[in-house]
CSV table of C-alpha atoms and ligand atoms in Angstrom, one decimal:
chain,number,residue,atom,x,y,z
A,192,UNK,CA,-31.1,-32.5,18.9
A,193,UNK,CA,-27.2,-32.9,19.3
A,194,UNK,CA,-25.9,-34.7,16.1
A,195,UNK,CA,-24.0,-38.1,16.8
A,196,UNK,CA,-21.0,-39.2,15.0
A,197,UNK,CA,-21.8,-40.5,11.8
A,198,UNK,CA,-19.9,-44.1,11.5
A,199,UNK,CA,-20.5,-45.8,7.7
A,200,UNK,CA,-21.5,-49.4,8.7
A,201,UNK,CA,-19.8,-51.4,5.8
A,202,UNK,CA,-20.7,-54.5,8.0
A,203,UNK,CA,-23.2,-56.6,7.2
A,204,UNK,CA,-25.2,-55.4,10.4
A,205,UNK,CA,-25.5,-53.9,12.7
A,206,UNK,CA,-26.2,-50.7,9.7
A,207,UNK,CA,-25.7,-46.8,9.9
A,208,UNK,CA,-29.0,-45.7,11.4
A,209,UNK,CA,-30.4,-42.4,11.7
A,210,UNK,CA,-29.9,-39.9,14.3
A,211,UNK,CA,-34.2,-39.9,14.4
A,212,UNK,CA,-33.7,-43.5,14.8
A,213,UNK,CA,-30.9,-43.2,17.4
A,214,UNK,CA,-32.9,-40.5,19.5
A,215,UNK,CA,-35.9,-42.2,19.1
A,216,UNK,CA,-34.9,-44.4,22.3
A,217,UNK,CA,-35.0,-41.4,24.7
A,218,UNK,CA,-38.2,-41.7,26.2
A,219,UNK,CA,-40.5,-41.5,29.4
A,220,UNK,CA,-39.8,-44.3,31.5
A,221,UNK,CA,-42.8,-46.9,30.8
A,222,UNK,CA,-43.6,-50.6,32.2
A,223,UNK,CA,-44.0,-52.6,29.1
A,224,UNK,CA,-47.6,-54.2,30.3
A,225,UNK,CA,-49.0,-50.8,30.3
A,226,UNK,CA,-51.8,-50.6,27.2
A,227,UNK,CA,-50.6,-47.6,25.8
A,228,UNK,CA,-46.9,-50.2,25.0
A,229,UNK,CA,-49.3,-52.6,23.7
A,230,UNK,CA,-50.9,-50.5,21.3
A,231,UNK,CA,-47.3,-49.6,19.8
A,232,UNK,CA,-46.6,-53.4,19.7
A,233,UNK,CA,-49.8,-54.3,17.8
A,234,UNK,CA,-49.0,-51.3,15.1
A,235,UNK,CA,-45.2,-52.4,14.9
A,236,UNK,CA,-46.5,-56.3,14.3
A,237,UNK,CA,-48.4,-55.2,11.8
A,238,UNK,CA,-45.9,-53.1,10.0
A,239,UNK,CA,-43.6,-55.8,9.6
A,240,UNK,CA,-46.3,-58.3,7.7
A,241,UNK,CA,-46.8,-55.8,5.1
A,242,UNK,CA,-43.3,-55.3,4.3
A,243,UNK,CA,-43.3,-58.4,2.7
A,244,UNK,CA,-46.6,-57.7,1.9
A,245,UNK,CA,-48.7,-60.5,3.5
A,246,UNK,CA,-52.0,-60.6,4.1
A,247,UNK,CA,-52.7,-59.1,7.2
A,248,UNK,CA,-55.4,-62.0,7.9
A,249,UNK,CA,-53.3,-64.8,6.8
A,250,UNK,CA,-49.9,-63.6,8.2
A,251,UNK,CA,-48.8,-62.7,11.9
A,252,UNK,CA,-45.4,-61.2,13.0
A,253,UNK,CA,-44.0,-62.6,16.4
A,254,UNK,CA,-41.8,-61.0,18.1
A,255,UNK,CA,-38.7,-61.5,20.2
A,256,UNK,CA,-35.6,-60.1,22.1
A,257,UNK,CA,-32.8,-61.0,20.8
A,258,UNK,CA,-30.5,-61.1,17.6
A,259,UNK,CA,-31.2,-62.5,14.2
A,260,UNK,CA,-29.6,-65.9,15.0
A,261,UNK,CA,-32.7,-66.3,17.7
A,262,UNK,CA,-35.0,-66.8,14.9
A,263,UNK,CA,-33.3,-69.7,13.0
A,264,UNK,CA,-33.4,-71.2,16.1
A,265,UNK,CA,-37.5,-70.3,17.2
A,266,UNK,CA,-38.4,-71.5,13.7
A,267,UNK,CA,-36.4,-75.2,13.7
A,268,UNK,CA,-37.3,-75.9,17.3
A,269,UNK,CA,-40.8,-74.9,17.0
A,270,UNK,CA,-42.2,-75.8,13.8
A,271,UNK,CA,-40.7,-79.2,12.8
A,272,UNK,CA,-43.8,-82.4,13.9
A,273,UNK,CA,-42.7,-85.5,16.1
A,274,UNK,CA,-41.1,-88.2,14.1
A,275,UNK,CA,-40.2,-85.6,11.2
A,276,UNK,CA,-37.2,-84.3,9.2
A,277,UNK,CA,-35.4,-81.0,8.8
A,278,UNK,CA,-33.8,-80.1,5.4
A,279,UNK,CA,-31.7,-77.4,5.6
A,280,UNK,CA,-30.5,-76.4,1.9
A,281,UNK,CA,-26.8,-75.2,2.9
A,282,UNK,CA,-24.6,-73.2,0.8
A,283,UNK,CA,-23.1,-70.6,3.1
A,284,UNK,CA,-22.3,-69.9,6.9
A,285,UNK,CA,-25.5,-68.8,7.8
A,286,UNK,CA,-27.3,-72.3,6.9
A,287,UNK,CA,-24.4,-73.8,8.3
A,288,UNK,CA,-25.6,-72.3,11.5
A,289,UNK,CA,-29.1,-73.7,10.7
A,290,UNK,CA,-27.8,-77.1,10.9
A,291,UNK,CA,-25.9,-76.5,14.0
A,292,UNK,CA,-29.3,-75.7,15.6
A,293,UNK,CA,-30.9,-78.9,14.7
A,294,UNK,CA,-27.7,-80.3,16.0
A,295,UNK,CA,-27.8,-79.0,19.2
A,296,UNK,CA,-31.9,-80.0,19.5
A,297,UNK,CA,-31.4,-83.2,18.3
A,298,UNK,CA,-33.9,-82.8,15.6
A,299,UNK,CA,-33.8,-85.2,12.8
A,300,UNK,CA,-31.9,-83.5,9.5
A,301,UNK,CA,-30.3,-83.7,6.2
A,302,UNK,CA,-27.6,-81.2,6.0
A,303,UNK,CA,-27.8,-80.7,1.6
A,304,UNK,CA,-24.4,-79.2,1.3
A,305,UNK,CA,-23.4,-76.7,-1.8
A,306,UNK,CA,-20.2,-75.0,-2.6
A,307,UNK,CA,-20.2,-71.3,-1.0
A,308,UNK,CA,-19.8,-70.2,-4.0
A,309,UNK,CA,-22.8,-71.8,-6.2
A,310,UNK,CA,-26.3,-71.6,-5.9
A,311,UNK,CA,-27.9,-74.9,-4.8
A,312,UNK,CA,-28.8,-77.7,-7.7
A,313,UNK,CA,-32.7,-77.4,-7.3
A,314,UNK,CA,-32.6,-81.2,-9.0
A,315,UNK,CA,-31.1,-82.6,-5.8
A,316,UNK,CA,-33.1,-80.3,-3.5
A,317,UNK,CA,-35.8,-82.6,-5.3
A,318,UNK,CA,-34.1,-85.7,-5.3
A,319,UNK,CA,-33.8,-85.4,-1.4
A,320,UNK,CA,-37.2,-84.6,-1.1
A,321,UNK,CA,-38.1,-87.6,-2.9
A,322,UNK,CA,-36.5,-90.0,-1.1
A,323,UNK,CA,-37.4,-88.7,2.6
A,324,UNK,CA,-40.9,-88.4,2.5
A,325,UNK,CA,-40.5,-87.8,6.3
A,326,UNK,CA,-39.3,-83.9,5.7
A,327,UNK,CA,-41.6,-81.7,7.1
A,328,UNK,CA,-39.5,-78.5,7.0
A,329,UNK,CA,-37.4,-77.1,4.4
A,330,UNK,CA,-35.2,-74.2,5.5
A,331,UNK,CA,-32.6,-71.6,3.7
A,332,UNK,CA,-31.1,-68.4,3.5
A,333,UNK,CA,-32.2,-66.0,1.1
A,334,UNK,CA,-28.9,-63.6,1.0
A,335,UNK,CA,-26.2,-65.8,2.2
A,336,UNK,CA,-24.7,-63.0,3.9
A,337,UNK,CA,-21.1,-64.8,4.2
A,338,UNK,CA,-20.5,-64.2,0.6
A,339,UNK,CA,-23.5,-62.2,-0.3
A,340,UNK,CA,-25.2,-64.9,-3.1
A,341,UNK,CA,-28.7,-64.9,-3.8
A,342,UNK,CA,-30.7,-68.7,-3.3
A,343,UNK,CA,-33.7,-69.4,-5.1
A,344,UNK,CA,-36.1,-69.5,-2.7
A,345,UNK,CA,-39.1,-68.9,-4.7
A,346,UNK,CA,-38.3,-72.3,-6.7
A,347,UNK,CA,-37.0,-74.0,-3.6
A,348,UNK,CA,-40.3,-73.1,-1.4
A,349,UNK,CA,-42.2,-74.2,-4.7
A,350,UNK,CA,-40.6,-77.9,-4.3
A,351,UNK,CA,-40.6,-77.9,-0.5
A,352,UNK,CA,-44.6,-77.6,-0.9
A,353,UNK,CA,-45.0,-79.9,-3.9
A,354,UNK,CA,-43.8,-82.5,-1.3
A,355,UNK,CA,-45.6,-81.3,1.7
A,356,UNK,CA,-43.0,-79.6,3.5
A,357,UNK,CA,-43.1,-76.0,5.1
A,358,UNK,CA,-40.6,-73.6,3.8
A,359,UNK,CA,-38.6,-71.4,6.6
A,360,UNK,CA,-36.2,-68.8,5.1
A,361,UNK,CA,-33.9,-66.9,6.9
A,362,UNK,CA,-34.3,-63.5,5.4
A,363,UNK,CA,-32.1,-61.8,8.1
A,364,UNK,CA,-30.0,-59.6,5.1
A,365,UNK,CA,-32.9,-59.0,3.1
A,366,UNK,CA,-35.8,-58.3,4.6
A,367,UNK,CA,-36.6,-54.3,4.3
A,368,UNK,CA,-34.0,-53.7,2.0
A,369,UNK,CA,-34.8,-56.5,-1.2
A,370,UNK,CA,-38.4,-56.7,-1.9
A,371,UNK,CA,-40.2,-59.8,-0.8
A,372,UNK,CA,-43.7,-61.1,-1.5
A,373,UNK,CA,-44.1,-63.7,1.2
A,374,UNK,CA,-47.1,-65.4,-0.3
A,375,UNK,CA,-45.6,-65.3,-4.2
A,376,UNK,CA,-42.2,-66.1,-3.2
A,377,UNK,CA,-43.6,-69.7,-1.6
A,378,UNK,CA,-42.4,-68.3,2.0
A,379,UNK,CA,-44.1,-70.0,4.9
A,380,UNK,CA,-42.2,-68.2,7.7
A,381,UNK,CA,-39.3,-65.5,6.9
A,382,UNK,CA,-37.1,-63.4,9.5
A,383,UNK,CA,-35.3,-60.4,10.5
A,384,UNK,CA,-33.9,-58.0,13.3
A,385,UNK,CA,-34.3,-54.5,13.2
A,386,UNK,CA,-30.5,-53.8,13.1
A,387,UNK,CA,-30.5,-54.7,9.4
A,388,UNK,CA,-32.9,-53.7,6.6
A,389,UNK,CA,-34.8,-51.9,9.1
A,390,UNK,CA,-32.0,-49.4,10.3
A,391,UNK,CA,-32.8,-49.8,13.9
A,392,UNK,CA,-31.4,-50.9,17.0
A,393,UNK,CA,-30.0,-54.5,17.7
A,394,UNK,CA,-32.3,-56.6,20.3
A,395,UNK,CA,-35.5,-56.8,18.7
A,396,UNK,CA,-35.8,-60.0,16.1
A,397,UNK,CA,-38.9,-61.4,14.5
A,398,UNK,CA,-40.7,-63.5,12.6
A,399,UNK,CA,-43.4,-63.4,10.0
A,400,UNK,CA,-45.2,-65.8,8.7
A,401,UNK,CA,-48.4,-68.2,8.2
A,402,UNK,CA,-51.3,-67.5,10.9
A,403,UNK,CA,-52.6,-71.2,9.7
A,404,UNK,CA,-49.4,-73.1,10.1
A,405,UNK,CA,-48.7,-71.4,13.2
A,406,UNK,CA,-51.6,-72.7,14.9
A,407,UNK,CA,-51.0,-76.2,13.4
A,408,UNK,CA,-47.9,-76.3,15.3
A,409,UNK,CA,-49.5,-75.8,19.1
A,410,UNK,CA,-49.0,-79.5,19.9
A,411,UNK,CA,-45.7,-79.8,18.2
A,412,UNK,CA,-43.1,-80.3,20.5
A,413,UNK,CA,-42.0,-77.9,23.3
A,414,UNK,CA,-38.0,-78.3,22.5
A,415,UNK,CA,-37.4,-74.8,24.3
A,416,UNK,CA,-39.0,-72.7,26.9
A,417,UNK,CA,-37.8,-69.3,26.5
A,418,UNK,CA,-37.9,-69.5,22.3
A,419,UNK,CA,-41.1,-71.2,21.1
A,420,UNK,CA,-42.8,-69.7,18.3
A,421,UNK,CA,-46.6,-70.8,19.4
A,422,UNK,CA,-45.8,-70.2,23.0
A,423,UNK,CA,-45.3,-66.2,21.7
A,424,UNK,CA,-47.6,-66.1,19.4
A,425,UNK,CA,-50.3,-67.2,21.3
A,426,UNK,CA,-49.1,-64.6,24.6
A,427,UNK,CA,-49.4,-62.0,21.8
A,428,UNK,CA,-52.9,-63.2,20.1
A,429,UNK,CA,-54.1,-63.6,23.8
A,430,UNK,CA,-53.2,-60.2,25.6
A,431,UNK,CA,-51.4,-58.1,22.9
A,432,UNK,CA,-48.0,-58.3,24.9
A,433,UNK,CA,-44.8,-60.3,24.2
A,434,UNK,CA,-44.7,-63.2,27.2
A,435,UNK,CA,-41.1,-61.5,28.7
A,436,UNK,CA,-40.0,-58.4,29.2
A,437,UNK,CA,-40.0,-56.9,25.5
A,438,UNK,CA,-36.6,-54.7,24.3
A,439,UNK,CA,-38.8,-51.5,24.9
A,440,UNK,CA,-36.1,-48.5,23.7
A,441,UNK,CA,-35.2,-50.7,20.8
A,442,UNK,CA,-38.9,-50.8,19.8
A,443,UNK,CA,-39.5,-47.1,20.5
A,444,UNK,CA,-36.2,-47.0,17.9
A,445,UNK,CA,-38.1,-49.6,15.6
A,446,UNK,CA,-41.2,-47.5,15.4
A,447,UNK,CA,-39.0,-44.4,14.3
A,448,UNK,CA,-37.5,-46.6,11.4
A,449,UNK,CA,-40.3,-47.7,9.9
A,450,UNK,CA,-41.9,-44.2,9.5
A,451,UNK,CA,-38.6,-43.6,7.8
A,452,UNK,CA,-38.9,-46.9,6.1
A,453,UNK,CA,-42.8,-45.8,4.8
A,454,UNK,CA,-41.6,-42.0,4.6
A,455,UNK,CA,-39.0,-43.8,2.1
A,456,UNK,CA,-40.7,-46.5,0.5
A,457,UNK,CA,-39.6,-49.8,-0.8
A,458,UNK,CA,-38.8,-49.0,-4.0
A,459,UNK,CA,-36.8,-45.9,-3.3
A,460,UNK,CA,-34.9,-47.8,-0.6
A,461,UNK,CA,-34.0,-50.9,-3.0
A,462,UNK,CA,-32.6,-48.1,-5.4
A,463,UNK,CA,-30.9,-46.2,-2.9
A,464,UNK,CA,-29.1,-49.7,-1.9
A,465,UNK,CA,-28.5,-50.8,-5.3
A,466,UNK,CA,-26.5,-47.7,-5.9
A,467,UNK,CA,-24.8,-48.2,-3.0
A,468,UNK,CA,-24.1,-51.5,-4.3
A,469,UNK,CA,-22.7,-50.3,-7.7
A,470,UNK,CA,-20.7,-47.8,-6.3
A,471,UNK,CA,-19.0,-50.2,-4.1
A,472,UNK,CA,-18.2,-52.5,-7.1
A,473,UNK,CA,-16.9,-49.4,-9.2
A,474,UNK,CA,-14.6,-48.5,-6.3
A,475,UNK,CA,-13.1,-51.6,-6.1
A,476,UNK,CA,-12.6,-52.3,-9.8
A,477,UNK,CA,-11.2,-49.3,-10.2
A,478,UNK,CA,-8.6,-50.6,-7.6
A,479,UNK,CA,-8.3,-53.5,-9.3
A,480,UNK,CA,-9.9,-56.1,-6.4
A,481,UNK,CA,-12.0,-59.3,-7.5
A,482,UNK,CA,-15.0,-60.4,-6.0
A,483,UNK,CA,-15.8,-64.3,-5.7
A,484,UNK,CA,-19.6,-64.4,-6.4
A,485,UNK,CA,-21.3,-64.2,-10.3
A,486,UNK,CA,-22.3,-60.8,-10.6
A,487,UNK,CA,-25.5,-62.2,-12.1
A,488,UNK,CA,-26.1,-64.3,-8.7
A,489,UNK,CA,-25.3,-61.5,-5.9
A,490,UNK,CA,-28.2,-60.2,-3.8
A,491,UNK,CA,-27.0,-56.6,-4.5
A,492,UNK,CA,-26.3,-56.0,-0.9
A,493,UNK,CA,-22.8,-57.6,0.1
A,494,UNK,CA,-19.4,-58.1,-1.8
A,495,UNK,CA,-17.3,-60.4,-1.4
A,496,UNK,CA,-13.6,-59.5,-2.2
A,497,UNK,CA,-10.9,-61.8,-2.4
A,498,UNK,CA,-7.4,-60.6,-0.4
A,499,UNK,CA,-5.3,-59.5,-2.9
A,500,UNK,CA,-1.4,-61.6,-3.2
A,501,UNK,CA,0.6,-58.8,-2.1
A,502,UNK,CA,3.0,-59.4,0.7
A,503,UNK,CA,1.8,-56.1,2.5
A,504,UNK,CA,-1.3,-56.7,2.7
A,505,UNK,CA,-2.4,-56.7,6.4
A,506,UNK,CA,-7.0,-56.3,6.6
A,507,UNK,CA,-6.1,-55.4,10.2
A,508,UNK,CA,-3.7,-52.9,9.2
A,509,UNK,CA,-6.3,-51.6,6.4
A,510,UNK,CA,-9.6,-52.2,8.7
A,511,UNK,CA,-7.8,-49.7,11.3
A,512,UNK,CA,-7.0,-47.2,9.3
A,513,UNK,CA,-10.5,-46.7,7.8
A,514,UNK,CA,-11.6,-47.7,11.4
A,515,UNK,CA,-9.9,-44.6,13.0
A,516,UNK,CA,-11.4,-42.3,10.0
A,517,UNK,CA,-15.6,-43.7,10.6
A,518,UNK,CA,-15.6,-46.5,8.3
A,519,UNK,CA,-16.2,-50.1,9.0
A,520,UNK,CA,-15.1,-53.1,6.7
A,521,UNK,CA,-15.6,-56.3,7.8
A,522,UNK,CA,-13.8,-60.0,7.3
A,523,UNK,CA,-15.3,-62.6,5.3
A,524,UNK,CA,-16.9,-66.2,6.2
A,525,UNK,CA,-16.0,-68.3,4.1
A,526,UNK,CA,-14.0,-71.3,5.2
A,527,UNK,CA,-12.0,-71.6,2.0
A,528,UNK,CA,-11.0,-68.4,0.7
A,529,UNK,CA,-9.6,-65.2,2.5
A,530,UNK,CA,-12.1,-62.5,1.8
A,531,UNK,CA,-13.3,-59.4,3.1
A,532,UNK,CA,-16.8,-57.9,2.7
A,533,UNK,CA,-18.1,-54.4,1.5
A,534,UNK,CA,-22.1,-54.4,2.6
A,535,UNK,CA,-24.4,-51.9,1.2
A,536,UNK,CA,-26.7,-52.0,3.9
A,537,UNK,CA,-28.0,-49.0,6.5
A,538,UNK,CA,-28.9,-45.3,6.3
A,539,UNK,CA,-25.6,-44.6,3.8
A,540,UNK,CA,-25.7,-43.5,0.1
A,541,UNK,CA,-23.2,-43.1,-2.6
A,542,UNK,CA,-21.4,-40.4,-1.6
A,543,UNK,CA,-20.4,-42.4,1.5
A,544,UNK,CA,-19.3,-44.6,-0.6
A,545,UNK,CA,-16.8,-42.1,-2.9
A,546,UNK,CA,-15.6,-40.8,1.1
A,547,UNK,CA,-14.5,-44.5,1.9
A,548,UNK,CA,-12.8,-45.5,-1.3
A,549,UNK,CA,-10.7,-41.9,-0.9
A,550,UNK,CA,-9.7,-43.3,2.8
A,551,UNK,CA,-9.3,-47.0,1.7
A,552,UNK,CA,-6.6,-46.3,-0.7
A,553,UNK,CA,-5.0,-44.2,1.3
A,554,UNK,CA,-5.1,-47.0,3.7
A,555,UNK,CA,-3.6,-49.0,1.0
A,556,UNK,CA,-0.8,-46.4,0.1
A,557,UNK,CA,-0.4,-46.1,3.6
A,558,UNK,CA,0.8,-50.0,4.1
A,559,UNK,CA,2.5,-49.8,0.6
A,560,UNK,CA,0.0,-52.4,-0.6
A,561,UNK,CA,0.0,-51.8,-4.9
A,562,UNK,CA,-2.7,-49.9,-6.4
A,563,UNK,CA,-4.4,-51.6,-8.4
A,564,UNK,CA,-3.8,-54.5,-6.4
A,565,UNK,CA,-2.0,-58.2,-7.7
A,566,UNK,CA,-3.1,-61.6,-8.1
A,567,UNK,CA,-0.8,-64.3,-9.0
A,568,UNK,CA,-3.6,-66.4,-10.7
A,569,UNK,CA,-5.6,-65.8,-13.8
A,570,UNK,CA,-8.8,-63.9,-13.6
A,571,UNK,CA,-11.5,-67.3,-13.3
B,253,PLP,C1,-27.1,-61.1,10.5
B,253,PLP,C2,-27.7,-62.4,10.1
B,253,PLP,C3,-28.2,-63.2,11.1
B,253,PLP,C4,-28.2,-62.9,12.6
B,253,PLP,O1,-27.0,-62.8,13.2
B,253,PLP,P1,-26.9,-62.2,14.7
B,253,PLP,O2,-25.5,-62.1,14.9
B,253,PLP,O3,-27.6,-63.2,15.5
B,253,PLP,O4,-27.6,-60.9,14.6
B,253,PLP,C5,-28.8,-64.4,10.7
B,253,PLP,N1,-28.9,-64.7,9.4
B,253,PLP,C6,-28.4,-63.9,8.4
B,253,PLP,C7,-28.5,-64.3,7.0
B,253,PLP,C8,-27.7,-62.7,8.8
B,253,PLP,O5,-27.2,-61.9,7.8
């Protein structure tokens, strides 16, 4: 096996995969309706209930082809009654994006908007409940990837089913890599695509979630054709296959990474992130960076680091020269503040981490940005 470039992924996805993972795709040619595909489906659906350890009776993966943003939209379309309400708790771009969906569809929705920066007031997520007896689906993110904070989902799922609601989370930059307990966390239908926690390749997305309110949802209505959650879940429960042509390479990849995911286990792997997490923050504190999110409310898995006030600094400048030398760092999302982010996702460990910050001051040597860096303001 001929080793591949190694490229540290500082993104927040697509992650640093394997080369077992990469290779994994080279296979026989194979129609997808062939039994022997099926088979590998049924083991891979499987799979990706118990990493959030659900019940393999009362929980059912469903998958798709597609990215991550495919699933926000199979779960709002799909799973919200006639004559019923959306609330979509929003304190970041990717529940922004939630509430564009519902937009688009039409469907009926409060938009509950927090600061990027803050976790959401549980006492108005109750308020709102209250007063709209007519919500029927609750939805959040559980790592607002945009600035990397950490919701409450266990608490907010507690109060979307003390009022009757189903709780959808989009667990897109957590899933495989944070531990979640679908059933304890109050989580009625989470999400992911392999390219993330998984460390596979982009194309396959899914979501797990509740077998019973699944089914409850046949007669709902049919808002899309291609992307309805019952439509595939029932193709799948009835002949084992996904209802279009499945990403079959990506899942060949997706079966490699989760033997590597097993191989690894969850705890290991939440460690193994974690450190790549603190080594990220010791690298940029010793540069003298700031980040924008409580430490005590990050998800351990993205930073968020505010553009220093120095007239030379340029991220392009800075992202190409670390670019040109295998590592990625991304921009930020978040409307009100420049940022860039540092992700500790993907098949990467500390010592990737010590490589970059040796190539990301020189990149900042390199544009005569000072080390440590300048604020004008106070530290908040
Ligand atoms: C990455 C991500 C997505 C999916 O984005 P795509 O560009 O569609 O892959 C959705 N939600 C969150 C929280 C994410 O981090």
């Amino acid at each position: 096996m001929k080793t591949i470039k190694r490229n540290i992924l500082l993104n927040p996805g697509p992650s640093t995969t394997t080369d077992t993972v990469k290779y994994a795709q080279v296979v026989p040619d194979i129609c997808p309706r062939e039994k022997e595909f099926g088979g590998l489906m049924r083991g891979l659906r499987e799979d990706l209930v118990r990493i959030v350890h659900g019940d393999p009776e009362a929980y059912t993966a469903v998958l798709f082809c597609g990215s991550g943003t495919l699933n926000i939209d199979v779960c709002l379309n799909s799973l919200l009654p006639e004559g019923k309400k959306v609330l979509v708790v929003n304190n970041g771009a990717y529940s922004a994006r939630a509430v564009e969906i519902c937009e688009y569809y039409g469907l009926p929705h409060i938009d509950l908007r927090f600061a990027a920066d803050e976790r959401p007031d549980l006492e108005k997520v109750e308020q709102v409940l209250k007063e709209n007896p007519d919500i029927a689906l609750v939805h959040t993110t559980h790592n607002e990837t945009g600035t990397g904070i950490l919701n409450p989902v266990r608490e907010i799922g507690a109060l979307a089913h003390r009022y009757g609601a189903v709780f959808t989370v989009d667990t897109t930059s957590t899933y495989a890599m944070r531990p979640i307990h679908i059933r304890e966390d109050n989580i009625d239908f989470c999400m992911a695509s392999a390219q993330k926690g998984l460390m596979a390749m982009t194309g396959l997305s899914f979501v797990v979630g509740n077998r019973r309110l699944l089914e409850a949802s046949k007669d709902y209505p049919k808002r899309s054709y291609y992307c309805n959650l019952y439509l595939q879940y029932d193709y799948f429960e009835r002949t084992g296959e996904m209802h279009f042509t499945p990403p079959v390479q990506t899942i060949y990849a997706a079966l490699q990474a989760l033997k590597e995911y097993w191989a690894e286990g969850e705890e290991a792997k939440w460690e193994r992130h974690t450190r790549v997490f603190e080594a990220i923050h010791a690298g940029l504190a010793e540069l003298g960076f700031r980040d924008i999110i409580k430490r005590e409310w990050q998800a351990g898995l993205v930073v968020s680091v505010l553009y220093p006030d120095d007239p030379n600094w340029d991220f392009e400048k800075v992202h190409d020269y670390c670019y040109e030398r295998g590592f990625t760092i991304y921009p930020g999302k978040i409307s009100q503040m420049d940022t860039f982010r540092l992700c500790a996702l993907g098949a990467i460990d500390e010592p990737d981490i010590r490589d970059f910050f040796a190539v990301f001051r020189e990149a900042l040597e390199e544009n005569q940005i000072a080390v440590p860096v300048v604020y004008q303001k106070e530290e908040r």
